[in-house]
CSV table of C-alpha atoms in Angstrom, one decimal:
chain,number,residue,atom,x,y,z
T,1318,MET,CA,-47.3,134.2,-3.9
T,1319,ASN,CA,-50.1,131.9,-3.6
T,1320,VAL,CA,-53.3,131.6,-5.1
T,1321,LEU,CA,-56.8,131.7,-3.0
T,1322,TRP,CA,-58.3,131.6,-5.3
T,1323,GLU,CA,-59.0,131.4,-9.1
T,1324,GLY,CA,-61.8,132.2,-12.0
T,1325,ASP,CA,-63.7,134.7,-13.9
T,1326,VAL,CA,-64.1,137.2,-11.2
T,1327,VAL,CA,-63.3,138.8,-8.4
T,1328,VAL,CA,-65.0,142.1,-6.7
T,1329,ALA,CA,-63.2,144.8,-4.2
T,1330,GLY,CA,-65.9,146.0,-1.9
T,1331,GLY,CA,-68.6,144.8,-0.5
T,1332,GLY,CA,-70.6,148.1,-0.6
T,1333,SER,CA,-73.8,148.5,-2.5
T,1334,ALA,CA,-72.4,148.0,-5.9
T,1335,GLY,CA,-70.0,145.3,-5.1
T,1336,CYS,CA,-72.3,143.3,-3.6
T,1337,ALA,CA,-75.1,144.0,-6.8
T,1338,ALA,CA,-72.2,143.3,-9.5
T,1339,ALA,CA,-71.1,139.5,-7.3
T,1340,VAL,CA,-74.5,138.4,-7.5
T,1341,ALA,CA,-74.8,139.1,-10.8
T,1342,ALA,CA,-71.7,138.1,-11.7
T,1343,VAL,CA,-72.8,134.7,-11.3
T,1344,ARG,CA,-76.4,135.2,-12.6
T,1345,SER,CA,-74.0,135.7,-16.0
T,1346,GLY,CA,-72.5,132.6,-15.5
T,1347,ALA,CA,-69.0,134.2,-14.0
T,1348,SER,CA,-67.0,132.6,-11.2
T,1349,CYS,CA,-66.8,135.7,-9.3
T,1350,LEU,CA,-65.5,136.7,-5.5
T,1351,LEU,CA,-66.1,140.0,-3.6
T,1352,VAL,CA,-63.6,140.1,-1.0
T,1353,GLU,CA,-64.3,142.9,1.7
T,1354,SER,CA,-62.2,144.0,4.4
T,1355,ALA,CA,-65.0,144.6,7.1
T,1356,GLY,CA,-67.2,141.4,9.0
T,1357,PHE,CA,-69.8,141.7,6.9
T,1358,LEU,CA,-71.7,143.1,4.1
T,1359,GLY,CA,-73.6,145.7,2.5
T,1360,GLY,CA,-70.5,148.5,2.8
T,1361,THR,CA,-71.8,152.3,3.8
T,1362,GLY,CA,-75.6,150.8,3.6
T,1363,ALA,CA,-75.4,148.8,6.6
T,1364,ALA,CA,-72.4,150.1,8.4
T,1365,VAL,CA,-73.4,154.6,8.7
T,1366,LEU,CA,-77.1,155.0,6.7
T,1367,ASP,CA,-81.2,152.9,6.4
T,1368,THR,CA,-82.0,154.7,3.4
T,1369,PHE,CA,-81.6,153.8,1.1
T,1370,TYR,CA,-82.1,156.8,-1.6
T,1371,GLY,CA,-82.3,157.6,-5.7
T,1372,PHE,CA,-85.0,154.0,-6.0
T,1373,TYR,CA,-87.1,156.4,-7.2
T,1374,ALA,CA,-87.1,159.9,-8.9
T,1375,PRO,CA,-89.3,163.1,-7.0
T,1376,GLY,CA,-91.7,164.7,-8.1
T,1377,PRO,CA,-95.7,164.6,-8.0
T,1378,VAL,CA,-95.7,161.2,-8.9
T,1379,SER,CA,-93.4,158.6,-7.3
T,1380,ARG,CA,-91.7,157.0,-10.1
T,1381,ARG,CA,-89.1,154.5,-9.4
T,1382,VAL,CA,-86.3,154.5,-11.4
T,1383,VAL,CA,-83.8,151.7,-10.3
T,1384,GLY,CA,-84.9,147.4,-10.0
T,1385,GLY,CA,-83.8,143.8,-10.9
T,1386,VAL,CA,-80.4,143.5,-7.9
T,1387,GLY,CA,-81.2,146.5,-6.0
T,1388,TRP,CA,-84.9,146.2,-5.8
T,1389,GLU,CA,-84.5,142.2,-5.0
T,1390,VAL,CA,-83.3,143.2,-1.7
T,1391,CYS,CA,-85.5,146.2,-0.9
T,1392,GLU,CA,-88.5,143.3,-1.6
T,1393,ARG,CA,-86.6,141.1,0.7
T,1394,LEU,CA,-86.3,143.7,2.8
T,1395,PHE,CA,-90.3,144.2,3.1
T,1396,GLU,CA,-90.9,140.7,2.9
T,1397,ALA,CA,-88.5,140.6,6.7
T,1398,GLY,CA,-91.4,143.6,8.2
T,1399,ALA,CA,-87.8,145.3,7.9
T,1400,ALA,CA,-88.5,147.3,5.9
T,1401,PHE,CA,-90.7,150.9,4.9
T,1402,GLU,CA,-90.8,153.9,2.4
T,1403,ARG,CA,-90.6,157.6,3.6
T,1404,PRO,CA,-91.1,160.8,1.5
T,1405,ASN,CA,-87.0,162.4,2.1
T,1406,THR,CA,-87.2,165.4,3.8
T,1407,TYR,CA,-86.0,167.3,1.0
T,1408,GLY,CA,-88.5,166.4,-1.9
T,1409,ALA,CA,-85.6,164.2,-3.4
T,1410,GLY,CA,-88.0,161.1,-3.6
T,1411,THR,CA,-89.0,158.3,-1.8
T,1412,GLY,CA,-86.2,156.4,0.0
T,1413,VAL,CA,-86.1,153.0,2.0
T,1414,THR,CA,-85.6,153.0,5.5
T,1415,TYR,CA,-84.8,149.2,6.6
T,1416,GLU,CA,-82.6,147.5,9.6
T,1417,PRO,CA,-79.0,147.7,8.4
T,1418,GLU,CA,-78.7,144.3,10.5
T,1419,GLU,CA,-81.4,142.8,7.7
T,1420,LEU,CA,-79.6,144.3,5.4
T,1421,LYS,CA,-76.1,142.0,6.3
T,1422,LEU,CA,-78.5,139.0,6.6
T,1423,VAL,CA,-80.2,139.4,3.2
T,1424,TRP,CA,-76.8,140.3,2.0
T,1425,ASP,CA,-75.6,136.7,3.0
T,1426,ALA,CA,-78.2,135.4,1.2
T,1427,LEU,CA,-77.8,136.8,-1.7
T,1428,VAL,CA,-73.8,136.9,-2.3
T,1429,PRO,CA,-72.1,133.4,-2.7
T,1430,ASP,CA,-68.4,133.7,-2.5
T,1431,ALA,CA,-67.6,136.6,0.0
T,1432,LEU,CA,-64.1,136.9,1.4
T,1433,LEU,CA,-64.6,138.6,4.9
T,1434,HIS,CA,-61.9,140.9,6.9
T,1435,ALA,CA,-59.6,140.8,3.8
T,1436,ARG,CA,-58.8,144.0,1.1
T,1437,VAL,CA,-57.1,143.8,-1.8
T,1438,CYS,CA,-53.8,146.1,-1.8
T,1439,ASP,CA,-52.4,145.8,-5.1
T,1440,PHE,CA,-53.7,145.4,-8.5
T,1441,VAL,CA,-51.5,142.9,-11.3
T,1442,PRO,CA,-52.1,143.0,-14.9
T,1443,GLY,CA,-53.6,140.0,-16.8
T,1444,THR,CA,-53.5,138.0,-13.8
T,1445,GLY,CA,-56.2,139.7,-10.9
T,1446,VAL,CA,-55.5,141.7,-7.8
T,1447,VAL,CA,-53.6,141.0,-4.3
T,1448,VAL,CA,-55.2,140.5,-1.0
T,1449,GLU,CA,-54.2,141.4,3.0
T,1450,THR,CA,-55.1,138.8,5.1
T,1451,VAL,CA,-55.6,137.8,8.5
T,1452,ALA,CA,-52.8,134.8,7.4
T,1453,GLY,CA,-50.9,137.2,4.9
T,1454,ARG,CA,-50.7,138.3,1.9
T,1455,PHE,CA,-52.6,135.9,-1.6
T,1456,LEU,CA,-52.7,136.1,-4.8
T,1457,VAL,CA,-56.0,136.0,-6.6
T,1458,LYS,CA,-56.5,135.5,-9.9
T,1459,ALA,CA,-59.0,136.4,-12.0
T,1460,GLN,CA,-59.8,137.9,-15.6
T,1461,VAL,CA,-62.4,140.6,-14.7
T,1462,VAL,CA,-61.3,143.1,-11.9
T,1463,ILE,CA,-64.3,145.2,-10.4
T,1464,ASP,CA,-63.6,148.3,-8.2
T,1465,ALA,CA,-65.9,149.2,-6.4
T,1466,THR,CA,-64.2,150.4,-3.3
T,1467,GLY,CA,-66.0,153.7,-3.5
T,1468,ASP,CA,-63.1,155.2,-3.1
T,1469,ALA,CA,-61.4,154.2,-6.0
T,1470,GLU,CA,-58.7,152.0,-4.4
T,1471,VAL,CA,-58.2,149.6,-7.2
T,1472,ALA,CA,-57.8,151.5,-10.0
T,1473,TRP,CA,-55.7,154.2,-7.9
T,1474,ARG,CA,-52.7,151.2,-7.7
T,1475,ALA,CA,-53.3,150.9,-11.0
T,1476,GLY,CA,-52.5,153.7,-12.5
T,1477,ALA,CA,-55.4,154.9,-13.5
T,1478,THR,CA,-56.8,158.5,-13.9
T,1479,LEU,CA,-58.3,160.2,-10.8
T,1480,ASP,CA,-59.9,163.0,-10.3
T,1481,ARG,CA,-60.0,164.3,-6.4
T,1482,PRO,CA,-61.1,168.0,-6.4
T,1483,GLY,CA,-59.1,168.7,-3.3
T,1484,MET,CA,-60.7,170.3,-0.3
T,1485,ARG,CA,-64.0,170.9,-2.5
T,1486,LEU,CA,-64.7,167.0,-1.5
T,1487,GLN,CA,-68.1,166.9,-0.3
T,1488,PRO,CA,-68.0,167.4,4.0
T,1489,MET,CA,-68.0,163.9,6.2
T,1490,THR,CA,-71.1,162.9,8.3
T,1491,ALA,CA,-70.9,160.4,11.4
T,1492,THR,CA,-74.8,159.3,12.4
T,1493,PHE,CA,-76.2,157.9,15.3
T,1494,ARG,CA,-79.2,156.1,15.9
T,1495,LEU,CA,-81.1,157.7,19.8
T,1496,GLY,CA,-84.0,155.6,21.6
T,1497,GLY,CA,-86.7,157.2,24.2
T,1498,VAL,CA,-87.3,159.1,20.9
T,1499,ASP,CA,-91.4,160.8,20.7
T,1500,LEU,CA,-90.6,162.3,17.1
T,1501,SER,CA,-94.6,163.3,16.7
T,1502,ALA,CA,-93.3,166.2,19.7
T,1503,THR,CA,-91.6,168.3,17.4
T,1504,SER,CA,-91.5,168.6,13.0
T,1505,THR,CA,-88.9,168.9,11.4
T,1506,ALA,CA,-89.3,172.1,10.0
T,1507,GLU,CA,-89.0,173.2,13.8
T,1508,LEU,CA,-86.6,170.7,14.4
T,1509,HIS,CA,-84.5,172.1,11.7
T,1510,ALA,CA,-86.0,176.3,13.1
T,1511,LEU,CA,-84.2,175.0,16.8
T,1512,MET,CA,-81.0,174.4,14.9
T,1513,ALA,CA,-81.0,177.7,13.1
T,1514,ASP,CA,-80.3,178.4,16.6
T,1515,ALA,CA,-77.7,176.5,17.7
T,1516,ASP,CA,-74.0,176.0,17.1
T,1517,LEU,CA,-73.5,173.2,15.3
T,1518,PRO,CA,-71.4,173.2,12.3
T,1519,ARG,CA,-75.1,171.9,10.3
T,1520,ARG,CA,-78.3,173.8,10.6
T,1521,GLU,CA,-80.4,171.2,8.9
T,1522,GLY,CA,-80.5,167.2,7.8
T,1523,SER,CA,-82.3,164.6,8.3
T,1524,VAL,CA,-83.7,162.8,12.2
T,1525,HIS,CA,-86.3,159.9,11.6
T,1526,ARG,CA,-88.2,157.1,12.4
T,1527,THR,CA,-87.3,153.7,12.2
T,1528,VAL,CA,-89.0,149.7,12.3
T,1529,HIS,CA,-88.1,150.0,15.9
T,1530,ASP,CA,-90.8,152.5,17.6
T,1531,GLY,CA,-88.5,155.2,19.5
T,1532,ILE,CA,-86.3,154.8,17.7
T,1533,VAL,CA,-84.5,157.8,15.6
T,1534,HIS,CA,-81.3,157.4,13.0
T,1535,THR,CA,-79.9,160.7,12.2
T,1536,ASN,CA,-77.6,162.4,9.5
T,1537,LEU,CA,-77.0,165.5,10.4
T,1538,THR,CA,-73.0,165.9,11.3
T,1539,ARG,CA,-70.8,167.5,8.7
T,1540,VAL,CA,-67.2,167.2,8.8
T,1541,THR,CA,-65.1,169.1,6.2
T,1542,GLY,CA,-61.5,170.1,5.4
T,1543,LEU,CA,-60.0,166.5,6.6
T,1544,ASP,CA,-59.4,164.0,3.1
T,1545,PRO,CA,-60.8,160.7,3.3
T,1546,THR,CA,-58.0,159.2,1.5
T,1547,ASP,CA,-55.5,161.2,3.7
T,1548,PRO,CA,-55.4,158.0,6.9
T,1549,VAL,CA,-54.4,159.8,9.4
T,1550,GLN,CA,-56.6,163.2,8.2
T,1551,LEU,CA,-59.4,159.8,8.2
T,1552,ALA,CA,-58.6,159.1,11.2
T,1553,GLU,CA,-58.9,162.2,12.8
T,1554,ALA,CA,-62.2,162.2,11.1
T,1555,GLU,CA,-63.6,159.9,12.7
T,1556,ARG,CA,-62.6,161.7,15.8
T,1557,VAL,CA,-64.2,164.8,14.9
T,1558,GLY,CA,-67.3,163.2,14.0
T,1559,ARG,CA,-67.1,161.5,17.9
T,1560,ARG,CA,-67.0,165.0,19.3
T,1561,GLN,CA,-69.8,166.1,17.2
T,1562,VAL,CA,-72.2,163.1,17.9
T,1563,ARG,CA,-72.2,164.1,21.7
T,1564,ASP,CA,-72.7,167.9,20.9
T,1565,TYR,CA,-75.7,167.3,18.3
T,1566,VAL,CA,-77.4,164.5,21.2
T,1567,GLY,CA,-76.6,167.2,24.3
T,1568,PHE,CA,-78.6,169.9,21.6
T,1569,LEU,CA,-81.8,167.1,21.4
T,1570,ARG,CA,-81.3,166.7,24.9
T,1571,ALA,CA,-82.0,170.0,25.7
T,1572,LYS,CA,-83.5,172.1,23.8
T,1573,VAL,CA,-85.6,169.7,20.7
T,1574,PRO,CA,-88.9,168.5,22.4
T,1575,GLY,CA,-89.2,164.7,22.3
T,1576,TYR,CA,-85.6,163.8,23.1
T,1577,GLY,CA,-85.6,164.6,27.1
T,1578,SER,CA,-85.1,161.1,27.4
T,1579,ALA,CA,-83.2,160.0,24.3
T,1580,VAL,CA,-80.1,157.6,24.7
T,1581,LEU,CA,-77.6,157.5,22.4
T,1582,LEU,CA,-78.1,153.4,20.5
T,1583,SER,CA,-74.7,153.7,18.6
T,1584,THR,CA,-72.8,155.7,16.4
T,1585,SER,CA,-72.1,154.9,12.7
T,1586,VAL,CA,-69.5,151.8,12.3
T,1587,ARG,CA,-66.9,154.0,11.1
T,1588,ILE,CA,-67.5,157.8,10.1
T,1589,GLY,CA,-69.7,158.0,6.5
T,1590,VAL,CA,-67.6,159.4,3.2
T,1591,ARG,CA,-69.8,161.1,0.5
T,1592,GLU,CA,-66.9,161.2,-2.0
T,1593,SER,CA,-63.0,160.2,-2.1
T,1594,ARG,CA,-61.6,159.7,-5.6
T,1595,ARG,CA,-63.4,159.7,-8.7
T,1596,LEU,CA,-62.3,157.7,-11.9
T,1597,VAL,CA,-61.5,159.9,-15.1
T,1598,GLY,CA,-62.5,157.2,-17.1
T,1599,ARG,CA,-64.0,157.1,-21.1
T,1600,TYR,CA,-66.5,159.7,-20.3
T,1601,VAL,CA,-67.2,161.9,-17.5
T,1602,LEU,CA,-70.8,162.9,-16.3
T,1603,THR,CA,-71.6,166.7,-15.8
T,1604,SER,CA,-73.8,169.2,-14.0
T,1605,ASP,CA,-75.3,169.3,-17.3
T,1606,ASP,CA,-75.9,165.6,-18.5
T,1607,VAL,CA,-77.7,165.6,-14.5
T,1608,LEU,CA,-79.8,168.8,-15.3
T,1609,ALA,CA,-81.0,168.4,-18.8
T,1610,GLY,CA,-82.1,165.0,-18.1
T,1611,ARG,CA,-80.0,163.2,-21.0
T,1612,ASP,CA,-79.8,159.7,-22.0
T,1613,PHE,CA,-76.7,157.9,-23.9
T,1614,PRO,CA,-76.5,154.4,-26.6
T,1615,ASP,CA,-75.0,153.2,-23.6
T,1616,THR,CA,-76.9,154.0,-20.6
T,1617,ILE,CA,-76.6,151.2,-17.9
T,1618,ALA,CA,-78.3,153.4,-14.5
T,1619,ARG,CA,-80.8,155.8,-14.4
T,1620,CYS,CA,-81.3,157.9,-12.2
T,1621,GLY,CA,-84.1,161.4,-10.8
T,1622,ALA,CA,-81.7,162.5,-7.7
T,1623,PRO,CA,-81.0,166.3,-7.8
T,1624,ILE,CA,-77.5,167.8,-7.6
T,1625,GLU,CA,-77.3,167.3,-3.0
T,1626,ASP,CA,-74.0,168.8,-2.1
T,1627,HIS,CA,-73.2,169.6,1.3
T,1628,ALA,CA,-69.2,171.1,0.4
T,1629,SER,CA,-71.5,174.5,0.5
T,1630,GLY,CA,-70.8,175.9,4.6
T,1631,ASP,CA,-73.9,175.0,7.5
T,1632,ALA,CA,-76.4,173.6,4.1
T,1633,THR,CA,-77.4,172.1,1.4
T,1634,ARG,CA,-77.0,173.0,-2.8
T,1635,TRP,CA,-80.0,170.9,-4.1
T,1636,GLU,CA,-80.3,171.2,-7.8
T,1637,TYR,CA,-83.1,168.9,-9.8
T,1638,VAL,CA,-83.5,167.5,-13.2
T,1639,HIS,CA,-85.2,169.6,-15.3
T,1640,ASP,CA,-89.2,169.1,-14.9
T,1641,PHE,CA,-88.5,166.1,-12.6
T,1642,GLY,CA,-86.8,163.6,-15.1
T,1643,THR,CA,-84.4,161.2,-15.0
T,1644,TYR,CA,-81.1,161.0,-16.9
T,1645,GLY,CA,-79.0,157.9,-18.3
T,1646,ILE,CA,-75.2,156.7,-16.5
T,1647,PRO,CA,-73.9,156.2,-19.0
T,1648,TYR,CA,-71.6,152.5,-19.1
T,1649,ARG,CA,-68.3,154.5,-20.7
T,1650,CYS,CA,-68.0,156.1,-16.6
T,1651,LEU,CA,-67.2,152.3,-14.9
T,1652,LEU,CA,-65.0,152.1,-18.1
T,1653,PRO,CA,-60.6,153.1,-16.9
T,1654,VAL,CA,-58.9,155.0,-19.7
T,1655,GLU,CA,-55.7,153.3,-19.2
T,1656,VAL,CA,-56.0,150.1,-17.7
T,1657,GLY,CA,-57.5,147.3,-18.6
T,1658,GLY,CA,-59.7,144.9,-17.4
T,1659,LEU,CA,-60.6,147.1,-14.7
T,1660,ILE,CA,-63.8,148.1,-14.1
T,1661,VAL,CA,-64.9,151.0,-11.8
T,1662,ALA,CA,-68.5,150.7,-10.0
T,1663,GLY,CA,-70.7,152.8,-7.3
T,1664,ARG,CA,-69.9,156.5,-5.9
T,1665,SER,CA,-66.4,156.3,-7.4
T,1666,LEU,CA,-67.5,156.9,-11.3
T,1667,SER,CA,-66.3,159.4,-13.2
T,1668,ALA,CA,-68.2,162.7,-13.0
T,1669,THR,CA,-67.7,165.7,-12.0
T,1670,HIS,CA,-68.0,167.3,-8.6
T,1671,ASP,CA,-72.1,167.8,-9.1
T,1672,ALA,CA,-73.0,165.3,-11.4
T,1673,HIS,CA,-71.4,163.2,-8.6
T,1674,ALA,CA,-73.3,164.7,-6.2
T,1675,SER,CA,-76.5,162.8,-7.7
T,1676,ALA,CA,-75.6,159.9,-9.2
T,1677,ARG,CA,-73.7,158.3,-5.9
T,1678,SER,CA,-77.1,157.8,-3.8
T,1679,MET,CA,-76.8,153.9,-2.9
T,1680,GLY,CA,-80.0,153.2,-5.1
T,1681,GLN,CA,-77.7,154.3,-8.3
T,1682,CYS,CA,-74.7,152.1,-6.5
T,1683,MET,CA,-76.6,148.7,-7.2
T,1684,ALA,CA,-77.4,150.1,-10.7
T,1685,MET,CA,-74.0,150.3,-12.0
T,1686,GLY,CA,-73.0,147.2,-9.4
T,1687,GLN,CA,-75.9,145.1,-11.7
T,1688,ALA,CA,-74.2,147.0,-14.2
T,1689,ALA,CA,-70.5,145.9,-13.9
T,1690,GLY,CA,-71.1,142.6,-13.0
T,1691,THR,CA,-73.1,141.3,-15.2
T,1692,ALA,CA,-70.2,143.3,-18.2
T,1693,ALA,CA,-67.4,141.2,-16.3
T,1694,ALA,CA,-69.0,137.9,-17.0
T,1695,LEU,CA,-70.2,139.0,-20.9
T,1696,ALA,CA,-66.3,140.0,-21.0
T,1697,VAL,CA,-64.8,136.8,-20.0
T,1698,GLN,CA,-67.4,134.9,-21.9
T,1699,ALA,CA,-66.7,137.0,-24.9
T,1700,GLY,CA,-62.9,136.5,-24.4
T,1701,VAL,CA,-62.7,140.7,-24.8
T,1702,GLU,CA,-61.9,143.5,-22.2
T,1703,PRO,CA,-64.6,144.9,-20.3
T,1704,ALA,CA,-64.4,148.2,-22.5
T,1705,ALA,CA,-65.5,145.7,-25.6
T,1706,VAL,CA,-68.4,144.2,-24.2
T,1707,ASP,CA,-71.3,144.7,-26.7
T,1708,THR,CA,-73.8,147.0,-24.3
T,1709,GLU,CA,-76.8,146.3,-26.9
T,1710,LEU,CA,-75.9,142.7,-25.5
T,1711,LEU,CA,-75.0,144.2,-22.0
T,1712,ARG,CA,-78.5,146.5,-21.9
T,1713,LYS,CA,-80.3,144.0,-23.1
T,1714,ARG,CA,-79.0,142.0,-20.2
T,1715,LEU,CA,-79.7,144.4,-17.6
T,1716,ARG,CA,-83.1,144.1,-19.0
T,1717,GLU,CA,-83.6,140.6,-18.8
T,1718,GLY,CA,-82.4,141.1,-14.4
T,1719,GLY,CA,-85.0,143.3,-14.2
T,1720,ALA,CA,-83.2,146.7,-14.3
T,1721,LEU,CA,-85.2,149.9,-15.4
T,1722,LEU,CA,-83.3,151.6,-18.3
C-alpha cells in the first residue's frame, strides 16, 4: 500500500477534540496530520450546533474552566464579531454562541495540515492507520494515533474495550435554523408552556438568538431508539430527524407568537450524536466523581457542567456538581488498556453513561484534545508509549499552553 504521509502523530476526526489535538501536537514540536471525513473542520461544532458549552461552570459567579486552544478559538471568534456569550437556558453555565461558517475558517487557520474528504478505515499496530480517500486507500505512518472520531471508531477497529450501553444511549438531535423570527414575542418559559400541550417528542429545549438579527438556532428534536453506530439505523435517524424538523417548524409557526412568518433556512449537516461508543480505559469516570467534584493527580481538563441526560423520556434530567464545584478529567480516561500507540480524546472518553452526560461538552472536548496532542508529542519525543508519559510534565506543558487545570 502506498504511503500518503509519514510523521509523528495522526489524528482521526476533525471536530473540537481532533482539531485541538492537532494544534497542540504541532505546538509541542511534533509533526501531525489530521484526517477528516467532511470537507471542513469543526465537526459537530460546525455541522450541528452554534454554541460551545463547558467553558464556564454554572453558579452565581461566572467561572471559566477551559482555556488553552479552546479559548483561543473563542477569542478569534469574538475578534471577528462572530460570537457572543449568553446564559444557558437551564443554568448550566455561560455558553459561547458563534457563527459556524466563521468557526470553519478559524480552524482552517489553526490546523496546519488537514486531509479532508478522507476517513480512517483501519488501525495498523506500530505503524499508523489506513485512510480511505477519493483516490483509494493509503497508509499514513505515525508513532501515535489520536482517535477523536467521537464514535471511538479507531479504538473499535484496534480492538480496545468499549462500552456501548444498548438503547440507554442518549438520543440524537437534528438542529435547524429559522429566519424571520421575533424572539421578543415569546419567552423561553412561555415557549415551554406551549410545547407542554403539543404532540411532540420533546417538550422543552432551546431556541436562541444568533449573531444575525431575526435568525434563531434550535435544539428541539429528539430521535430515540436508534443506534448511531449501525449504518442502517443511522440513516433512519437522519430521516426521522428531518421529519421532526418539519413538525417542529409547523408547531412554531402555528402556535408560538413571533414565529408566524418564520422561514426554514437550514437543517444540520448531519444529525447530532450525543453518545455512542465509549472507551473503557485505564480509569472510568463515574457520576460520583462528577457530583462530588473530585480531582485527580493526572487531571488534564476541568469540567463543571451538570449531568445532562436526554435519555429519560420527553424531558431532560439535570444533576449538578456539589456546591457549584468542578471536577478533573484524568489522563487515564483517554488511554486504552490493551492497545498501544493510541489516545482517545473527546466524547468517547472512558466514562459511565451519567458521567459522560457531563463531560461530553465541546469545551471539555477541546481541553481533552489539547491534552491528547500534547501527550502524543511528549510520547514521541521520549520514545515511550502514551501511557508512560510523565503526567506531571504533561500537566506542566498544558499549563504553559494556557490550559486551566
